[in-house]
Short mmCIF file of C-alpha atoms in Angstrom, two decimals:
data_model
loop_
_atom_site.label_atom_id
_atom_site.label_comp_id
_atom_site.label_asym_id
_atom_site.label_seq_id
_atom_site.Cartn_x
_atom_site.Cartn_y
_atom_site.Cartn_z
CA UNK A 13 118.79 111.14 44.74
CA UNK A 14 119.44 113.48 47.78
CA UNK A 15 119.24 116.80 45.21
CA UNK A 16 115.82 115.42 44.17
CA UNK A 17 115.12 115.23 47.52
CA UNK A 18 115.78 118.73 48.30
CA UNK A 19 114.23 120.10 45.30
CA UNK A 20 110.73 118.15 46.29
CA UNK A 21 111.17 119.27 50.13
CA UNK A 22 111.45 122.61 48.87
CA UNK A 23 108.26 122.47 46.50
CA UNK A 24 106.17 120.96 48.59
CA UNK A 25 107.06 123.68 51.44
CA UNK A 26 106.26 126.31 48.93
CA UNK A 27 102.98 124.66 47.61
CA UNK A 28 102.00 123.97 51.16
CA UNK A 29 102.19 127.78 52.22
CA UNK A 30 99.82 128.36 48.55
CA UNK A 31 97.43 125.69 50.26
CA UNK A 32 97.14 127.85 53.16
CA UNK A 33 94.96 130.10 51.03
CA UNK A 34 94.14 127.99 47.98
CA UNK A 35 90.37 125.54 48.48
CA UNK A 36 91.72 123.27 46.65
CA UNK A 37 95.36 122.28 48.11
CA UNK A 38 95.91 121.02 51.23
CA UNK A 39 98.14 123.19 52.93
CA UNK A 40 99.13 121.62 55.85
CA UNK A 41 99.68 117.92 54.82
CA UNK A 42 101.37 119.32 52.09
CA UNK A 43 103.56 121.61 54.09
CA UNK A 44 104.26 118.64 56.62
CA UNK A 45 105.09 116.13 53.67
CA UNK A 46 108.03 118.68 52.42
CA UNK A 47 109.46 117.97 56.47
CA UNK A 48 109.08 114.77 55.93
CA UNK A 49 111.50 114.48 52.65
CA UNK A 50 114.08 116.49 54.48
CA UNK A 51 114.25 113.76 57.60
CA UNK A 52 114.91 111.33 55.09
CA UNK A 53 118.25 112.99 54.19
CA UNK A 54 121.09 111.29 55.20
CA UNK A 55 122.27 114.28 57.38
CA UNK A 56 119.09 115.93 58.57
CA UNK A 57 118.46 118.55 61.50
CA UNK A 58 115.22 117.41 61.42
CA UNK A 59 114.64 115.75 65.01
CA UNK A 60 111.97 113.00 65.21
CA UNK A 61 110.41 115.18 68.17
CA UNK A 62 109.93 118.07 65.80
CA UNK A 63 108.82 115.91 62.92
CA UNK A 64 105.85 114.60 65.75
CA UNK A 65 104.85 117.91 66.48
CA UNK A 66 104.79 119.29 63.25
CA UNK A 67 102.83 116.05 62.62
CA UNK A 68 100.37 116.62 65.82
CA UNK A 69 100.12 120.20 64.59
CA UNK A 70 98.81 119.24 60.80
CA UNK A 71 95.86 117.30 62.35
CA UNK A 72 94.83 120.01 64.54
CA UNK A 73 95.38 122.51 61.45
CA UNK A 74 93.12 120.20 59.43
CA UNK A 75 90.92 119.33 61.78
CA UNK A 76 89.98 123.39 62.48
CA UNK A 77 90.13 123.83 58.77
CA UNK A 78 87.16 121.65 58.14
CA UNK A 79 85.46 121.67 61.55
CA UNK A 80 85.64 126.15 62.12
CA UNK A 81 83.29 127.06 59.22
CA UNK A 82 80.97 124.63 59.49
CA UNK A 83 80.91 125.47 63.60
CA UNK A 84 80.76 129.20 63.22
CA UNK A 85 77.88 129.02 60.15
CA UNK A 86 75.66 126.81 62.98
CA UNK A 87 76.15 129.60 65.59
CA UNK A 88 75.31 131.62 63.64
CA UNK A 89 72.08 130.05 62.23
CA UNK A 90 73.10 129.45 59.45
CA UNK A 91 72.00 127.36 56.17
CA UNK A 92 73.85 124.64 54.03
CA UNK A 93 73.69 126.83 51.32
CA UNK A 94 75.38 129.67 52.98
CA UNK A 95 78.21 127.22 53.74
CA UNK A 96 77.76 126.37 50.34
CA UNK A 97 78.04 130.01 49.16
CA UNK A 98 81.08 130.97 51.11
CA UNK A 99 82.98 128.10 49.37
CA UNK A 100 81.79 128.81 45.84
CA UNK A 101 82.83 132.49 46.32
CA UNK A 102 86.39 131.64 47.68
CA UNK A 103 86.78 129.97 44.41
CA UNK A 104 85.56 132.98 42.22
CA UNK A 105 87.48 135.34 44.63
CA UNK A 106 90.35 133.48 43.58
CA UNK A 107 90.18 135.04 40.30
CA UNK A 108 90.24 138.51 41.94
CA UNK A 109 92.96 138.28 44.09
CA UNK A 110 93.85 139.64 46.69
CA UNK A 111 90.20 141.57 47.79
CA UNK A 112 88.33 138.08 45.82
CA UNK A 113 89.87 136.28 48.18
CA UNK A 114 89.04 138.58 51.09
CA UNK A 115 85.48 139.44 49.96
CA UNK A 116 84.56 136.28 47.84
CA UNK A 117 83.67 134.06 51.09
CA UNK A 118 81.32 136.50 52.77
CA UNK A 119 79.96 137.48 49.41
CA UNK A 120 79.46 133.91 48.69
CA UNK A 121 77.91 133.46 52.07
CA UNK A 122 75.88 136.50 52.15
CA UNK A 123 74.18 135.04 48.83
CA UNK A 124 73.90 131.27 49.85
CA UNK A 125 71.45 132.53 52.92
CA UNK A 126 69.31 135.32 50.84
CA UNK A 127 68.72 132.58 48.86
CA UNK A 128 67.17 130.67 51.43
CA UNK A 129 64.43 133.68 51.88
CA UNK A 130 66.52 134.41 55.29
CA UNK A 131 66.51 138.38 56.36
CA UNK A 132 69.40 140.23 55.42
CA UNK A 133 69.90 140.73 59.06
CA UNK A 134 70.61 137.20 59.77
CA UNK A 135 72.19 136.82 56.22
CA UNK A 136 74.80 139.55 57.07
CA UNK A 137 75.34 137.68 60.54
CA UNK A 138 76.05 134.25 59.08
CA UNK A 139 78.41 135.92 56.25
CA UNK A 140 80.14 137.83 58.92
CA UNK A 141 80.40 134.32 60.84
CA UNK A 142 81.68 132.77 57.66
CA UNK A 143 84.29 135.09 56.72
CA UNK A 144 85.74 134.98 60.53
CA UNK A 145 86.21 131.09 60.32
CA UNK A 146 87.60 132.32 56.68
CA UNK A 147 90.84 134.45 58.43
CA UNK A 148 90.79 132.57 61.17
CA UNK A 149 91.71 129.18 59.30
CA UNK A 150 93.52 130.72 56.39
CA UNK A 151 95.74 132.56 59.08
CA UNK A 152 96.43 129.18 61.20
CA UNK A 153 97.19 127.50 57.84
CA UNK A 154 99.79 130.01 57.00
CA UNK A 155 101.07 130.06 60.04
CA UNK A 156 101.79 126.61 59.84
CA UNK A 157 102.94 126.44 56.21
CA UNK A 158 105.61 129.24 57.59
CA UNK A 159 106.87 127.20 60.25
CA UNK A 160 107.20 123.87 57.98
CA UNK A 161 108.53 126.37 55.23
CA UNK A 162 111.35 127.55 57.59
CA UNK A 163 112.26 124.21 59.25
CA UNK A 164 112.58 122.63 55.65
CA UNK A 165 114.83 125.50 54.85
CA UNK A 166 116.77 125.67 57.70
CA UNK A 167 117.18 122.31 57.89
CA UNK A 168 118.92 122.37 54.58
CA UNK A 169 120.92 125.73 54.84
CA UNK A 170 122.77 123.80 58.14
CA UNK A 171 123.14 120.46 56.75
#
């Protein structure tokens, strides 16, 4: 039971740090559920202190993950459908990795808003807006999925 353990802490690490930049996994919860399987080992270095922050961490991660491009696309004066946009071309960027996944968000966005008869002035600006809560929240999801990623790793390598 304890190898199947490890093998599932180790997946879920790796499929957490995918999440960071895949729409459709959850990185985070993911990342935090592969710490989780290593505390359960009967000889973890997994303190309940870290487990809480990684824990406290993953909410905030979430939390700016959903809140950030919604926030930033408001600011900027933004439209539904550019929100809309900028999450359709994420998942066509995906297919054109890596610049897809660079350029298919503020693509995406810049589309969403000239669809809404906006000027490609303020289209530009909300795309722009878009892609910045893009990096921004991809790069605080890997960040995180790093960190879990490491802990569930060392955590096993010094058991």
């Amino acid at each position: 039971m304890e190898y199947v353990l490890i093998v599932l802490a180790i997946l879920f690490a790796l499929i957490g740090l995918a999440g960071a930049v895949l729409p459709v996994l959850p990185g985070a919860p993911i990342s935090y559920g592969g710490l989780l399987l290593v505390w359960l080992l009967d000889e973890s270095k997994v303190s309940e202190t870290s487990l809480w922050v990684m824990g406290v961490l993953m909410v905030v991660v979430t939390v700016i993950d959903y809140v950030a491009p919604i926030w930033l696309t408001k600011i900027g004066g933004g439209s539904k459908k550019g929100t809309v946009g900028a999450t359709i071309g994420l998942v066509f960027g995906l297919f054109f990795m890596p610049w897809g996944l660079i350029l298919g968000p503020f693509l995406g966005a810049l589309a969403g808003e000239l669809s809404t008869s906006s000027s490609f002035g303020h289209a530009l600006k909300v795309a722009s807006l878009s892609f910045v809560a893009f990096i921004l929240t991809a790069g605080f999801k890997v960040i995180y999925g790093l960190a879990a990623l490491v802990m569930v790793v060392w955590a096993l390598w010094f058991s």
